Amino acid sequence: MATLEEKKQAENFPVALRILPRALRHDLSALYDVARVIDDLGDEAEGDRTAALLRFREDLSRAWDGEPAEPVLRRLVPVIRARGLDKEPFDRLVRANLQDQKVTRYATQAELAGYCTLSADPVGRIVLRIFGVRSAEAERLSDLVCTALQLVEHCQDVAEDKRAGRVYLPQDDLARFGATDADLDAERANAAVRQAVAAQVGKALDQLTEGAPLVRLLHGWARLAIAGYLAGGLATVDALRRANWDVLSATPRPRKRDVLIHLSKLLLRGGRR
């Protein structure tokens, strides 16, 4: 199993971290580590994963009401106190992974969006709080961005998720294009799968575009970091398009050059549509 540090290097999370001040990097890393442990318990833990998640949730509550046992949670406690973090978004992350133990398919886009409110949106809200942003409009736009980033990641990871027994492409989209679950086991995506992936990426891109004005609401390091997350998502859309939506033969990865191009545009335009 890869270490937390190895997983950070493999994912988009570090893109916006590397040039931030040390204190912000530390606090964002503490958030990342907790989210990663929750995901690992839901995806990779041996034995009863539901029981493991419930034990972690109980320990997580002690980060606000006592002293947690898990080292990753003890590292989070000073961040909670310094940044005034709420418990509810973290609990939603646990609920998303508990749902993963029971739900492996989503019939519609609306059902999938409901899952993303548990698995993705809370991260954005915690990040905003770490940067000291308290705004209902910023949270609304952040939810759009985070759900979109989750949809893009789902498209990247179709093959990996299918091997784990999960499908995050909506079943009605697969049916509309004539694709089946079995098609997702192939070495290369057929035309129907590509169409379903392209449709999902299109929906994600619409939400990224709608949420991009979040950049305009932010200042300083928060503006740079959030623009970095957006740029990573847009560059991943480019990678998926470059792969002609074939997400089965290899996992499309964003190019650093594309991330920097999108980041420059977002900062210059301030997220204007």
PDB file of C-alpha atoms in Angstrom:
ATOM      1  CA  MET A   1       0.000   0.000   0.000  1.00  0.00           C
ATOM      2  CA  ALA A   2       1.328   3.426  -0.922  1.00  0.00           C
ATOM      3  CA  THR A   3       2.227   5.827   1.870  1.00  0.00           C
ATOM      4  CA  LEU A   4       0.377   9.118   2.376  1.00  0.00           C
ATOM      5  CA  GLU A   5       3.326  10.987   0.932  1.00  0.00           C
ATOM      6  CA  GLU A   6       3.404   8.796  -2.179  1.00  0.00           C
ATOM      7  CA  LYS A   7      -0.315   9.332  -2.679  1.00  0.00           C
ATOM      8  CA  LYS A   8       0.098  13.090  -2.334  1.00  0.00           C
ATOM      9  CA  GLN A   9       2.649  13.024  -5.127  1.00  0.00           C
ATOM     10  CA  ALA A  10       0.321  10.970  -7.344  1.00  0.00           C
ATOM     11  CA  GLU A  11      -2.676  13.265  -6.974  1.00  0.00           C
ATOM     12  CA  ASN A  12      -3.543  16.874  -7.809  1.00  0.00           C
ATOM     13  CA  PHE A  13      -3.528  18.021  -4.169  1.00  0.00           C
ATOM     14  CA  PRO A  14       0.130  19.228  -4.068  1.00  0.00           C
ATOM     15  CA  VAL A  15      -0.266  21.497  -7.118  1.00  0.00           C
ATOM     16  CA  ALA A  16      -1.556  24.401  -5.045  1.00  0.00           C
ATOM     17  CA  LEU A  17       0.478  23.578  -1.961  1.00  0.00           C
ATOM     18  CA  ARG A  18       4.105  23.884  -3.005  1.00  0.00           C
ATOM     19  CA  ILE A  19       4.415  27.665  -2.948  1.00  0.00           C
ATOM     20  CA  LEU A  20       2.118  28.387  -0.006  1.00  0.00           C
ATOM     21  CA  PRO A  21       3.510  29.553   3.351  1.00  0.00           C
ATOM     22  CA  ARG A  22       4.598  26.754   5.649  1.00  0.00           C
ATOM     23  CA  ALA A  23       1.712  27.202   8.122  1.00  0.00           C
ATOM     24  CA  LEU A  24      -0.895  26.880   5.392  1.00  0.00           C
ATOM     25  CA  ARG A  25       0.881  23.894   3.860  1.00  0.00           C
ATOM     26  CA  HIS A  26       0.943  22.230   7.274  1.00  0.00           C
ATOM     27  CA  ASP A  27      -2.773  22.761   7.924  1.00  0.00           C
ATOM     28  CA  LEU A  28      -3.870  21.722   4.429  1.00  0.00           C
ATOM     29  CA  SER A  29      -1.685  18.621   4.704  1.00  0.00           C
ATOM     30  CA  ALA A  30      -3.340  17.760   8.024  1.00  0.00           C
ATOM     31  CA  LEU A  31      -6.713  17.928   6.272  1.00  0.00           C
ATOM     32  CA  TYR A  32      -5.436  15.857   3.363  1.00  0.00           C
ATOM     33  CA  ASP A  33      -4.038  13.172   5.665  1.00  0.00           C
ATOM     34  CA  VAL A  34      -7.342  12.733   7.497  1.00  0.00           C
ATOM     35  CA  ALA A  35      -9.324  12.605   4.242  1.00  0.00           C
ATOM     36  CA  ARG A  36      -6.860  10.091   2.815  1.00  0.00           C
ATOM     37  CA  VAL A  37      -7.102   7.821   5.859  1.00  0.00           C
ATOM     38  CA  ILE A  38     -10.909   7.890   5.657  1.00  0.00           C
ATOM     39  CA  ASP A  39     -10.760   6.936   1.964  1.00  0.00           C
ATOM     40  CA  ASP A  40      -8.243   4.177   2.644  1.00  0.00           C
ATOM     41  CA  LEU A  41     -10.434   2.696   5.372  1.00  0.00           C
ATOM     42  CA  GLY A  42     -13.318   2.642   2.920  1.00  0.00           C
ATOM     43  CA  ASP A  43     -11.301   1.300  -0.022  1.00  0.00           C
ATOM     44  CA  GLU A  44      -8.408  -0.792   1.272  1.00  0.00           C
ATOM     45  CA  ALA A  45      -8.870  -1.774   4.909  1.00  0.00           C
ATOM     46  CA  GLU A  46      -8.852  -5.495   5.625  1.00  0.00           C
ATOM     47  CA  GLY A  47     -11.820  -6.996   7.406  1.00  0.00           C
ATOM     48  CA  ASP A  48     -15.028  -5.132   8.174  1.00  0.00           C
ATOM     49  CA  ARG A  49     -14.593  -1.708   6.569  1.00  0.00           C
ATOM     50  CA  THR A  50     -17.879  -0.391   7.905  1.00  0.00           C
ATOM     51  CA  ALA A  51     -16.801  -1.191  11.453  1.00  0.00           C
ATOM     52  CA  ALA A  52     -13.401   0.421  10.833  1.00  0.00           C
ATOM     53  CA  LEU A  53     -15.040   3.595   9.540  1.00  0.00           C
ATOM     54  CA  LEU A  54     -17.418   3.748  12.497  1.00  0.00           C
ATOM     55  CA  ARG A  55     -14.488   3.369  14.917  1.00  0.00           C
ATOM     56  CA  PHE A  56     -12.635   6.158  13.135  1.00  0.00           C
ATOM     57  CA  ARG A  57     -15.715   8.395  13.234  1.00  0.00           C
ATOM     58  CA  GLU A  58     -15.991   7.886  16.979  1.00  0.00           C
ATOM     59  CA  ASP A  59     -12.309   8.794  17.383  1.00  0.00           C
ATOM     60  CA  LEU A  60     -12.769  11.747  15.024  1.00  0.00           C
ATOM     61  CA  SER A  61     -15.429  13.211  17.332  1.00  0.00           C
ATOM     62  CA  ARG A  62     -12.835  13.284  20.116  1.00  0.00           C
ATOM     63  CA  ALA A  63     -10.835  15.821  18.125  1.00  0.00           C
ATOM     64  CA  TRP A  64     -13.520  18.316  19.253  1.00  0.00           C
ATOM     65  CA  ASP A  65     -14.679  16.753  22.513  1.00  0.00           C
ATOM     66  CA  GLY A  66     -11.651  14.997  23.969  1.00  0.00           C
ATOM     67  CA  GLU A  67      -8.354  13.484  22.876  1.00  0.00           C
ATOM     68  CA  PRO A  68      -8.321  11.195  19.801  1.00  0.00           C
ATOM     69  CA  ALA A  69      -6.197   8.058  19.701  1.00  0.00           C
ATOM     70  CA  GLU A  70      -5.256   8.096  16.013  1.00  0.00           C
ATOM     71  CA  PRO A  71      -2.010  10.023  15.319  1.00  0.00           C
ATOM     72  CA  VAL A  72      -3.486  11.581  12.170  1.00  0.00           C
ATOM     73  CA  LEU A  73      -6.330  12.999  14.268  1.00  0.00           C
ATOM     74  CA  ARG A  74      -4.022  14.240  16.997  1.00  0.00           C
ATOM     75  CA  ARG A  75      -2.179  16.224  14.301  1.00  0.00           C
ATOM     76  CA  LEU A  76      -5.510  17.687  13.218  1.00  0.00           C
ATOM     77  CA  VAL A  77      -6.493  18.982  16.674  1.00  0.00           C
ATOM     78  CA  PRO A  78      -4.293  22.130  16.626  1.00  0.00           C
ATOM     79  CA  VAL A  79      -5.633  22.951  13.150  1.00  0.00           C
ATOM     80  CA  ILE A  80      -9.224  22.607  14.350  1.00  0.00           C
ATOM     81  CA  ARG A  81      -8.530  25.014  17.198  1.00  0.00           C
ATOM     82  CA  ALA A  82      -6.481  27.522  15.195  1.00  0.00           C
ATOM     83  CA  ARG A  83      -8.826  27.631  12.196  1.00  0.00           C
ATOM     84  CA  GLY A  84     -12.168  27.078  13.918  1.00  0.00           C
ATOM     85  CA  LEU A  85     -13.004  23.986  11.859  1.00  0.00           C
ATOM     86  CA  ASP A  86     -16.415  22.379  12.216  1.00  0.00           C
ATOM     87  CA  LYS A  87     -17.015  18.658  12.731  1.00  0.00           C
ATOM     88  CA  GLU A  88     -19.845  18.288  10.190  1.00  0.00           C
ATOM     89  CA  PRO A  89     -17.784  18.380   6.956  1.00  0.00           C
ATOM     90  CA  PHE A  90     -15.435  15.704   8.290  1.00  0.00           C
ATOM     91  CA  ASP A  91     -18.406  13.558   9.278  1.00  0.00           C
ATOM     92  CA  ARG A  92     -19.731  13.845   5.731  1.00  0.00           C
ATOM     93  CA  LEU A  93     -16.470  12.378   4.425  1.00  0.00           C
ATOM     94  CA  VAL A  94     -16.953   9.354   6.679  1.00  0.00           C
ATOM     95  CA  ARG A  95     -20.592   9.042   5.561  1.00  0.00           C
ATOM     96  CA  ALA A  96     -19.471   9.005   1.917  1.00  0.00           C
ATOM     97  CA  ASN A  97     -17.209   6.039   2.578  1.00  0.00           C
ATOM     98  CA  LEU A  98     -19.898   4.269   4.596  1.00  0.00           C
ATOM     99  CA  GLN A  99     -22.162   4.731   1.579  1.00  0.00           C
ATOM    100  CA  ASP A 100     -19.481   3.207  -0.645  1.00  0.00           C
ATOM    101  CA  GLN A 101     -19.790  -0.023   1.335  1.00  0.00           C
ATOM    102  CA  LYS A 102     -23.447  -0.356   0.296  1.00  0.00           C
ATOM    103  CA  VAL A 103     -23.928   1.598  -2.928  1.00  0.00           C
ATOM    104  CA  THR A 104     -21.856   0.667  -5.991  1.00  0.00           C
ATOM    105  CA  ARG A 105     -23.962   2.210  -8.780  1.00  0.00           C
ATOM    106  CA  TYR A 106     -25.828   5.508  -9.269  1.00  0.00           C
ATOM    107  CA  ALA A 107     -28.894   5.516 -11.471  1.00  0.00           C
ATOM    108  CA  THR A 108     -28.929   9.228 -12.333  1.00  0.00           C
ATOM    109  CA  GLN A 109     -26.763  12.321 -12.319  1.00  0.00           C
ATOM    110  CA  ALA A 110     -28.809  13.674  -9.416  1.00  0.00           C
ATOM    111  CA  GLU A 111     -28.030  10.604  -7.314  1.00  0.00           C
ATOM    112  CA  LEU A 112     -24.335  10.920  -8.125  1.00  0.00           C
ATOM    113  CA  ALA A 113     -24.412  14.631  -7.236  1.00  0.00           C
ATOM    114  CA  GLY A 114     -25.913  13.686  -3.875  1.00  0.00           C
ATOM    115  CA  TYR A 115     -22.969  11.389  -3.252  1.00  0.00           C
ATOM    116  CA  CYS A 116     -20.543  14.186  -4.172  1.00  0.00           C
ATOM    117  CA  THR A 117     -22.092  16.415  -1.498  1.00  0.00           C
ATOM    118  CA  LEU A 118     -20.670  13.877   0.958  1.00  0.00           C
ATOM    119  CA  SER A 119     -17.427  12.888  -0.744  1.00  0.00           C
ATOM    120  CA  ALA A 120     -16.196  16.126  -2.352  1.00  0.00           C
ATOM    121  CA  ASP A 121     -17.959  19.306  -1.257  1.00  0.00           C
ATOM    122  CA  PRO A 122     -16.887  19.091   2.414  1.00  0.00           C
ATOM    123  CA  VAL A 123     -13.211  19.260   1.425  1.00  0.00           C
ATOM    124  CA  GLY A 124     -13.728  22.581  -0.316  1.00  0.00           C
ATOM    125  CA  ARG A 125     -15.585  23.998   2.662  1.00  0.00           C
ATOM    126  CA  ILE A 126     -12.813  22.949   5.048  1.00  0.00           C
ATOM    127  CA  VAL A 127     -10.193  24.466   2.727  1.00  0.00           C
ATOM    128  CA  LEU A 128     -12.093  27.761   2.652  1.00  0.00           C
ATOM    129  CA  ARG A 129     -12.219  27.783   6.440  1.00  0.00           C
ATOM    130  CA  ILE A 130      -8.478  27.117   6.666  1.00  0.00           C
ATOM    131  CA  PHE A 131      -7.973  30.218   4.526  1.00  0.00           C
ATOM    132  CA  GLY A 132     -10.337  32.188   6.769  1.00  0.00           C
ATOM    133  CA  VAL A 133     -13.089  32.484   4.150  1.00  0.00           C
ATOM    134  CA  ARG A 134     -16.613  32.582   5.613  1.00  0.00           C
ATOM    135  CA  SER A 135     -19.084  33.384   2.861  1.00  0.00           C
ATOM    136  CA  ALA A 136     -22.255  31.608   1.761  1.00  0.00           C
ATOM    137  CA  GLU A 137     -21.592  32.530  -1.869  1.00  0.00           C
ATOM    138  CA  ALA A 138     -18.012  31.250  -1.686  1.00  0.00           C
ATOM    139  CA  GLU A 139     -19.299  27.975  -0.243  1.00  0.00           C
ATOM    140  CA  ARG A 140     -21.915  27.667  -3.005  1.00  0.00           C
ATOM    141  CA  LEU A 141     -19.323  28.158  -5.728  1.00  0.00           C
ATOM    142  CA  SER A 142     -16.872  25.875  -3.928  1.00  0.00           C
ATOM    143  CA  ASP A 143     -19.488  23.093  -3.900  1.00  0.00           C
ATOM    144  CA  LEU A 144     -19.863  23.433  -7.676  1.00  0.00           C
ATOM    145  CA  VAL A 145     -16.107  23.237  -8.158  1.00  0.00           C
ATOM    146  CA  CYS A 146     -15.605  20.309  -5.791  1.00  0.00           C
ATOM    147  CA  THR A 147     -18.413  18.238  -7.278  1.00  0.00           C
ATOM    148  CA  ALA A 148     -16.994  18.927 -10.739  1.00  0.00           C
ATOM    149  CA  LEU A 149     -13.494  17.893  -9.670  1.00  0.00           C
ATOM    150  CA  GLN A 150     -14.934  14.669  -8.230  1.00  0.00           C
ATOM    151  CA  LEU A 151     -16.759  13.935 -11.502  1.00  0.00           C
ATOM    152  CA  VAL A 152     -13.542  14.478 -13.447  1.00  0.00           C
ATOM    153  CA  GLU A 153     -11.649  12.159 -11.099  1.00  0.00           C
ATOM    154  CA  HIS A 154     -14.351   9.525 -11.514  1.00  0.00           C
ATOM    155  CA  CYS A 155     -13.829   9.701 -15.272  1.00  0.00           C
ATOM    156  CA  GLN A 156     -10.078   9.298 -14.859  1.00  0.00           C
ATOM    157  CA  ASP A 157     -10.533   6.286 -12.593  1.00  0.00           C
ATOM    158  CA  VAL A 158     -13.267   4.323 -14.392  1.00  0.00           C
ATOM    159  CA  ALA A 159     -11.071   1.238 -14.800  1.00  0.00           C
ATOM    160  CA  GLU A 160      -9.701   1.332 -11.233  1.00  0.00           C
ATOM    161  CA  ASP A 161     -13.168   1.862  -9.746  1.00  0.00           C
ATOM    162  CA  LYS A 162     -14.618  -0.987 -11.820  1.00  0.00           C
ATOM    163  CA  ARG A 163     -11.925  -3.352 -10.534  1.00  0.00           C
ATOM    164  CA  ALA A 164     -13.044  -2.351  -7.037  1.00  0.00           C
ATOM    165  CA  GLY A 165     -16.632  -3.181  -7.973  1.00  0.00           C
ATOM    166  CA  ARG A 166     -17.873   0.404  -8.316  1.00  0.00           C
ATOM    167  CA  VAL A 167     -19.210   2.415 -11.245  1.00  0.00           C
ATOM    168  CA  TYR A 168     -19.524   6.180 -10.932  1.00  0.00           C
ATOM    169  CA  LEU A 169     -20.776   6.839 -14.451  1.00  0.00           C
ATOM    170  CA  PRO A 170     -24.559   7.246 -14.105  1.00  0.00           C
ATOM    171  CA  GLN A 171     -26.444   4.168 -15.239  1.00  0.00           C
ATOM    172  CA  ASP A 172     -28.868   6.200 -17.326  1.00  0.00           C
ATOM    173  CA  ASP A 173     -25.951   7.735 -19.255  1.00  0.00           C
ATOM    174  CA  LEU A 174     -24.469   4.305 -19.934  1.00  0.00           C
ATOM    175  CA  ALA A 175     -27.858   3.065 -21.144  1.00  0.00           C
ATOM    176  CA  ARG A 176     -28.426   6.167 -23.281  1.00  0.00           C
ATOM    177  CA  PHE A 177     -25.224   5.515 -25.222  1.00  0.00           C
ATOM    178  CA  GLY A 178     -25.651   1.741 -25.307  1.00  0.00           C
ATOM    179  CA  ALA A 179     -22.794   0.947 -22.897  1.00  0.00           C
ATOM    180  CA  THR A 180     -22.910  -1.756 -20.220  1.00  0.00           C
ATOM    181  CA  ASP A 181     -21.037  -2.396 -17.004  1.00  0.00           C
ATOM    182  CA  ALA A 182     -19.265  -5.260 -18.756  1.00  0.00           C
ATOM    183  CA  ASP A 183     -17.856  -2.825 -21.340  1.00  0.00           C
ATOM    184  CA  LEU A 184     -15.915  -1.166 -18.511  1.00  0.00           C
ATOM    185  CA  ASP A 185     -13.839  -4.333 -18.050  1.00  0.00           C
ATOM    186  CA  ALA A 186     -12.350  -4.107 -21.564  1.00  0.00           C
ATOM    187  CA  GLU A 187      -8.727  -3.171 -22.248  1.00  0.00           C
ATOM    188  CA  ARG A 188      -9.852  -0.276 -24.448  1.00  0.00           C
ATOM    189  CA  ALA A 189     -13.007   1.846 -24.311  1.00  0.00           C
ATOM    190  CA  ASN A 190     -15.506   1.264 -27.082  1.00  0.00           C
ATOM    191  CA  ALA A 191     -17.462   4.073 -28.733  1.00  0.00           C
ATOM    192  CA  ALA A 192     -20.370   3.822 -26.290  1.00  0.00           C
ATOM    193  CA  VAL A 193     -18.128   4.090 -23.227  1.00  0.00           C
ATOM    194  CA  ARG A 194     -16.260   7.020 -24.760  1.00  0.00           C
ATOM    195  CA  GLN A 195     -19.541   8.829 -25.372  1.00  0.00           C
ATOM    196  CA  ALA A 196     -20.638   8.251 -21.787  1.00  0.00           C
ATOM    197  CA  VAL A 197     -17.302   9.550 -20.465  1.00  0.00           C
ATOM    198  CA  ALA A 198     -17.409  12.567 -22.785  1.00  0.00           C
ATOM    199  CA  ALA A 199     -20.928  13.400 -21.589  1.00  0.00           C
ATOM    200  CA  GLN A 200     -19.861  13.186 -17.948  1.00  0.00           C
ATOM    201  CA  VAL A 201     -16.787  15.336 -18.535  1.00  0.00           C
ATOM    202  CA  GLY A 202     -18.991  17.874 -20.314  1.00  0.00           C
ATOM    203  CA  LYS A 203     -21.232  18.131 -17.261  1.00  0.00           C
ATOM    204  CA  ALA A 204     -18.176  18.518 -15.026  1.00  0.00           C
ATOM    205  CA  LEU A 205     -16.727  21.235 -17.266  1.00  0.00           C
ATOM    206  CA  ASP A 206     -20.011  23.152 -17.136  1.00  0.00           C
ATOM    207  CA  GLN A 207     -19.838  23.092 -13.326  1.00  0.00           C
ATOM    208  CA  LEU A 208     -16.174  24.079 -13.261  1.00  0.00           C
ATOM    209  CA  THR A 209     -17.029  27.043 -15.468  1.00  0.00           C
ATOM    210  CA  GLU A 210     -19.994  27.994 -13.303  1.00  0.00           C
ATOM    211  CA  GLY A 211     -17.908  27.743 -10.137  1.00  0.00           C
ATOM    212  CA  ALA A 212     -14.841  29.558 -11.493  1.00  0.00           C
ATOM    213  CA  PRO A 213     -16.010  33.023 -10.297  1.00  0.00           C
ATOM    214  CA  LEU A 214     -15.033  31.770  -6.836  1.00  0.00           C
ATOM    215  CA  VAL A 215     -11.510  32.906  -7.751  1.00  0.00           C
ATOM    216  CA  ARG A 216     -12.768  36.476  -8.074  1.00  0.00           C
ATOM    217  CA  LEU A 217     -14.165  36.423  -4.525  1.00  0.00           C
ATOM    218  CA  LEU A 218     -10.860  35.412  -2.963  1.00  0.00           C
ATOM    219  CA  HIS A 219      -7.646  37.239  -2.183  1.00  0.00           C
ATOM    220  CA  GLY A 220      -4.031  36.437  -1.454  1.00  0.00           C
ATOM    221  CA  TRP A 221      -3.002  32.831  -0.918  1.00  0.00           C
ATOM    222  CA  ALA A 222      -6.605  31.607  -0.966  1.00  0.00           C
ATOM    223  CA  ARG A 223      -7.041  32.964  -4.489  1.00  0.00           C
ATOM    224  CA  LEU A 224      -3.872  31.290  -5.700  1.00  0.00           C
ATOM    225  CA  ALA A 225      -4.631  27.947  -4.067  1.00  0.00           C
ATOM    226  CA  ILE A 226      -8.228  27.684  -5.274  1.00  0.00           C
ATOM    227  CA  ALA A 227      -7.195  28.761  -8.760  1.00  0.00           C
ATOM    228  CA  GLY A 228      -4.617  25.966  -8.595  1.00  0.00           C
ATOM    229  CA  TYR A 229      -7.253  23.353  -7.816  1.00  0.00           C
ATOM    230  CA  LEU A 230      -9.426  24.647 -10.658  1.00  0.00           C
ATOM    231  CA  ALA A 231      -6.477  24.647 -13.038  1.00  0.00           C
ATOM    232  CA  GLY A 232      -5.712  21.034 -12.146  1.00  0.00           C
ATOM    233  CA  GLY A 233      -9.279  20.064 -12.974  1.00  0.00           C
ATOM    234  CA  LEU A 234      -9.276  21.921 -16.281  1.00  0.00           C
ATOM    235  CA  ALA A 235      -5.936  20.359 -17.243  1.00  0.00           C
ATOM    236  CA  THR A 236      -7.392  16.926 -16.452  1.00  0.00           C
ATOM    237  CA  VAL A 237     -10.309  17.692 -18.761  1.00  0.00           C
ATOM    238  CA  ASP A 238      -7.692  18.461 -21.432  1.00  0.00           C
ATOM    239  CA  ALA A 239      -6.022  15.101 -20.753  1.00  0.00           C
ATOM    240  CA  LEU A 240      -9.304  13.215 -21.042  1.00  0.00           C
ATOM    241  CA  ARG A 241     -10.083  14.972 -24.300  1.00  0.00           C
ATOM    242  CA  ARG A 242      -6.565  14.257 -25.580  1.00  0.00           C
ATOM    243  CA  ALA A 243      -7.111  10.551 -24.832  1.00  0.00           C
ATOM    244  CA  ASN A 244     -10.290  10.705 -26.927  1.00  0.00           C
ATOM    245  CA  TRP A 245     -12.205   9.673 -23.793  1.00  0.00           C
ATOM    246  CA  ASP A 246     -10.528   6.256 -23.624  1.00  0.00           C
ATOM    247  CA  VAL A 247     -10.136   5.844 -19.864  1.00  0.00           C
ATOM    248  CA  LEU A 248      -9.632   2.070 -19.928  1.00  0.00           C
ATOM    249  CA  SER A 249      -6.347   1.587 -21.766  1.00  0.00           C
ATOM    250  CA  ALA A 250      -4.538   4.086 -19.498  1.00  0.00           C
ATOM    251  CA  THR A 251      -5.397   6.745 -16.909  1.00  0.00           C
ATOM    252  CA  PRO A 252      -5.290  10.204 -18.543  1.00  0.00           C
ATOM    253  CA  ARG A 253      -3.027  12.510 -16.534  1.00  0.00           C
ATOM    254  CA  PRO A 254      -2.829  16.331 -16.727  1.00  0.00           C
ATOM    255  CA  ARG A 255       0.328  17.946 -18.055  1.00  0.00           C
ATOM    256  CA  LYS A 256       2.059  20.481 -15.788  1.00  0.00           C
ATOM    257  CA  ARG A 257       2.240  22.907 -18.689  1.00  0.00           C
ATOM    258  CA  ASP A 258      -1.539  22.786 -19.086  1.00  0.00           C
ATOM    259  CA  VAL A 259      -2.043  23.339 -15.348  1.00  0.00           C
ATOM    260  CA  LEU A 260       0.157  26.444 -15.483  1.00  0.00           C
ATOM    261  CA  ILE A 261      -1.634  27.785 -18.564  1.00  0.00           C
ATOM    262  CA  HIS A 262      -5.047  27.411 -16.932  1.00  0.00           C
ATOM    263  CA  LEU A 263      -3.741  28.860 -13.661  1.00  0.00           C
ATOM    264  CA  SER A 264      -2.426  31.958 -15.438  1.00  0.00           C
ATOM    265  CA  LYS A 265      -5.745  32.474 -17.227  1.00  0.00           C
ATOM    266  CA  LEU A 266      -7.776  32.049 -14.052  1.00  0.00           C
ATOM    267  CA  LEU A 267      -5.638  34.522 -12.126  1.00  0.00           C
ATOM    268  CA  LEU A 268      -5.673  37.069 -14.945  1.00  0.00           C
ATOM    269  CA  ARG A 269      -9.419  36.792 -15.588  1.00  0.00           C
ATOM    270  CA  GLY A 270     -10.431  36.300 -11.977  1.00  0.00           C
ATOM    271  CA  GLY A 271     -12.705  33.400 -12.926  1.00  0.00           C
ATOM    272  CA  ARG A 272     -14.851  35.491 -15.300  1.00  0.00           C
ATOM    273  CA  ARG A 273     -17.060  33.431 -17.541  1.00  0.00           C
TER     274      ARG A 273
END
